[in-house]
Amino acid sequence: MAVHFISGLMTHKRPFIVGELGADADPFMLHVYAALAEKERRAISQRARDALAAKKAQGQAGRPQRQGRRES
């Protein structure tokens, strides 16, 4: 998704500045960073799904039950 977004900006000649790279960032490097961001997003998502599945298998998924009422 990030690669498609960045390439769309470049194709339509929309000016944009990447804060970390500055105004004269190399288009190739922008594509590389966007691809790495997509890969990391997928990895984070997979780790979160794996952790949730492990907790469900242990019967520990979801919010803990409340232990009575709190008085104000």
JSON list of C-alpha atoms in Angstrom, two decimals:
[
{"chain": "A", "resi": 1, "resn": "MET", "atom": "CA", "xyz": [0.00, 0.00, 0.00]},
{"chain": "A", "resi": 2, "resn": "ALA", "atom": "CA", "xyz": [2.78, 2.46, 0.88]},
{"chain": "A", "resi": 3, "resn": "VAL", "atom": "CA", "xyz": [4.66, 1.72, -2.35]},
{"chain": "A", "resi": 4, "resn": "HIS", "atom": "CA", "xyz": [1.51, 2.32, -4.38]},
{"chain": "A", "resi": 5, "resn": "PHE", "atom": "CA", "xyz": [0.84, 5.59, -2.54]},
{"chain": "A", "resi": 6, "resn": "ILE", "atom": "CA", "xyz": [4.39, 6.90, -3.03]},
{"chain": "A", "resi": 7, "resn": "SER", "atom": "CA", "xyz": [4.49, 5.89, -6.69]},
{"chain": "A", "resi": 8, "resn": "GLY", "atom": "CA", "xyz": [1.09, 7.55, -7.23]},
{"chain": "A", "resi": 9, "resn": "LEU", "atom": "CA", "xyz": [2.41, 10.82, -5.82]},
{"chain": "A", "resi": 10, "resn": "MET", "atom": "CA", "xyz": [5.42, 10.60, -8.09]},
{"chain": "A", "resi": 11, "resn": "THR", "atom": "CA", "xyz": [3.39, 9.67, -11.18]},
{"chain": "A", "resi": 12, "resn": "HIS", "atom": "CA", "xyz": [1.04, 12.61, -10.70]},
{"chain": "A", "resi": 13, "resn": "LYS", "atom": "CA", "xyz": [4.01, 14.87, -9.96]},
{"chain": "A", "resi": 14, "resn": "ARG", "atom": "CA", "xyz": [2.64, 15.87, -6.57]},
{"chain": "A", "resi": 15, "resn": "PRO", "atom": "CA", "xyz": [5.27, 17.66, -4.53]},
{"chain": "A", "resi": 16, "resn": "PHE", "atom": "CA", "xyz": [5.96, 16.09, -1.15]},
{"chain": "A", "resi": 17, "resn": "ILE", "atom": "CA", "xyz": [8.80, 16.11, 1.36]},
{"chain": "A", "resi": 18, "resn": "VAL", "atom": "CA", "xyz": [9.85, 13.17, 3.49]},
{"chain": "A", "resi": 19, "resn": "GLY", "atom": "CA", "xyz": [10.85, 14.65, 6.84]},
{"chain": "A", "resi": 20, "resn": "GLU", "atom": "CA", "xyz": [13.69, 12.21, 7.48]},
{"chain": "A", "resi": 21, "resn": "LEU", "atom": "CA", "xyz": [15.13, 12.39, 3.95]},
{"chain": "A", "resi": 22, "resn": "GLY", "atom": "CA", "xyz": [14.59, 16.03, 3.00]},
{"chain": "A", "resi": 23, "resn": "ALA", "atom": "CA", "xyz": [13.20, 17.65, -0.13]},
{"chain": "A", "resi": 24, "resn": "ASP", "atom": "CA", "xyz": [15.73, 16.17, -2.55]},
{"chain": "A", "resi": 25, "resn": "ALA", "atom": "CA", "xyz": [15.24, 12.49, -1.63]},
{"chain": "A", "resi": 26, "resn": "ASP", "atom": "CA", "xyz": [16.09, 9.96, -4.32]},
{"chain": "A", "resi": 27, "resn": "PRO", "atom": "CA", "xyz": [12.93, 8.35, -5.80]},
{"chain": "A", "resi": 28, "resn": "PHE", "atom": "CA", "xyz": [14.55, 4.92, -5.68]},
{"chain": "A", "resi": 29, "resn": "MET", "atom": "CA", "xyz": [15.22, 5.26, -1.96]},
{"chain": "A", "resi": 30, "resn": "LEU", "atom": "CA", "xyz": [11.63, 6.39, -1.38]},
{"chain": "A", "resi": 31, "resn": "HIS", "atom": "CA", "xyz": [10.42, 3.18, -3.02]},
{"chain": "A", "resi": 32, "resn": "VAL", "atom": "CA", "xyz": [12.82, 1.11, -0.94]},
{"chain": "A", "resi": 33, "resn": "TYR", "atom": "CA", "xyz": [11.68, 2.73, 2.31]},
{"chain": "A", "resi": 34, "resn": "ALA", "atom": "CA", "xyz": [8.02, 2.32, 1.34]},
{"chain": "A", "resi": 35, "resn": "ALA", "atom": "CA", "xyz": [8.56, -1.37, 0.56]},
{"chain": "A", "resi": 36, "resn": "LEU", "atom": "CA", "xyz": [10.32, -1.90, 3.89]},
{"chain": "A", "resi": 37, "resn": "ALA", "atom": "CA", "xyz": [7.45, -0.13, 5.69]},
{"chain": "A", "resi": 38, "resn": "GLU", "atom": "CA", "xyz": [4.93, -2.47, 4.02]},
{"chain": "A", "resi": 39, "resn": "LYS", "atom": "CA", "xyz": [6.98, -5.51, 4.99]},
{"chain": "A", "resi": 40, "resn": "GLU", "atom": "CA", "xyz": [7.27, -4.36, 8.60]},
{"chain": "A", "resi": 41, "resn": "ARG", "atom": "CA", "xyz": [3.53, -3.63, 8.77]},
{"chain": "A", "resi": 42, "resn": "ARG", "atom": "CA", "xyz": [2.78, -7.19, 7.61]},
{"chain": "A", "resi": 43, "resn": "ALA", "atom": "CA", "xyz": [5.28, -8.64, 10.10]},
{"chain": "A", "resi": 44, "resn": "ILE", "atom": "CA", "xyz": [3.78, -6.69, 13.01]},
{"chain": "A", "resi": 45, "resn": "SER", "atom": "CA", "xyz": [0.29, -7.77, 12.00]},
{"chain": "A", "resi": 46, "resn": "GLN", "atom": "CA", "xyz": [1.34, -11.42, 11.78]},
{"chain": "A", "resi": 47, "resn": "ARG", "atom": "CA", "xyz": [3.04, -11.31, 15.19]},
{"chain": "A", "resi": 48, "resn": "ALA", "atom": "CA", "xyz": [-0.09, -9.79, 16.74]},
{"chain": "A", "resi": 49, "resn": "ARG", "atom": "CA", "xyz": [-2.32, -12.48, 15.17]},
{"chain": "A", "resi": 50, "resn": "ASP", "atom": "CA", "xyz": [0.05, -15.23, 16.33]},
{"chain": "A", "resi": 51, "resn": "ALA", "atom": "CA", "xyz": [0.12, -13.86, 19.89]},
{"chain": "A", "resi": 52, "resn": "LEU", "atom": "CA", "xyz": [-3.68, -13.61, 20.01]},
{"chain": "A", "resi": 53, "resn": "ALA", "atom": "CA", "xyz": [-4.04, -17.16, 18.70]},
{"chain": "A", "resi": 54, "resn": "ALA", "atom": "CA", "xyz": [-1.62, -18.41, 21.36]},
{"chain": "A", "resi": 55, "resn": "LYS", "atom": "CA", "xyz": [-3.57, -16.63, 24.12]},
{"chain": "A", "resi": 56, "resn": "LYS", "atom": "CA", "xyz": [-6.85, -18.03, 22.78]},
{"chain": "A", "resi": 57, "resn": "ALA", "atom": "CA", "xyz": [-5.35, -21.53, 22.81]},
{"chain": "A", "resi": 58, "resn": "GLN", "atom": "CA", "xyz": [-4.40, -21.00, 26.46]},
{"chain": "A", "resi": 59, "resn": "GLY", "atom": "CA", "xyz": [-7.89, -19.69, 27.23]},
{"chain": "A", "resi": 60, "resn": "GLN", "atom": "CA", "xyz": [-6.56, -16.26, 28.16]},
{"chain": "A", "resi": 61, "resn": "ALA", "atom": "CA", "xyz": [-7.82, -14.10, 25.29]},
{"chain": "A", "resi": 62, "resn": "GLY", "atom": "CA", "xyz": [-10.12, -11.15, 25.82]},
{"chain": "A", "resi": 63, "resn": "ARG", "atom": "CA", "xyz": [-10.63, -8.71, 28.64]},
{"chain": "A", "resi": 64, "resn": "PRO", "atom": "CA", "xyz": [-10.33, -9.94, 32.20]},
{"chain": "A", "resi": 65, "resn": "GLN", "atom": "CA", "xyz": [-13.59, -10.23, 34.13]},
{"chain": "A", "resi": 66, "resn": "ARG", "atom": "CA", "xyz": [-14.35, -7.48, 36.61]},
{"chain": "A", "resi": 67, "resn": "GLN", "atom": "CA", "xyz": [-14.01, -8.44, 40.26]},
{"chain": "A", "resi": 68, "resn": "GLY", "atom": "CA", "xyz": [-17.11, -6.79, 41.67]},
{"chain": "A", "resi": 69, "resn": "ARG", "atom": "CA", "xyz": [-18.32, -3.20, 41.58]},
{"chain": "A", "resi": 70, "resn": "ARG", "atom": "CA", "xyz": [-16.32, -0.17, 42.50]},
{"chain": "A", "resi": 71, "resn": "GLU", "atom": "CA", "xyz": [-18.01, 2.36, 44.70]},
{"chain": "A", "resi": 72, "resn": "SER", "atom": "CA", "xyz": [-17.63, 6.05, 43.90]}
]
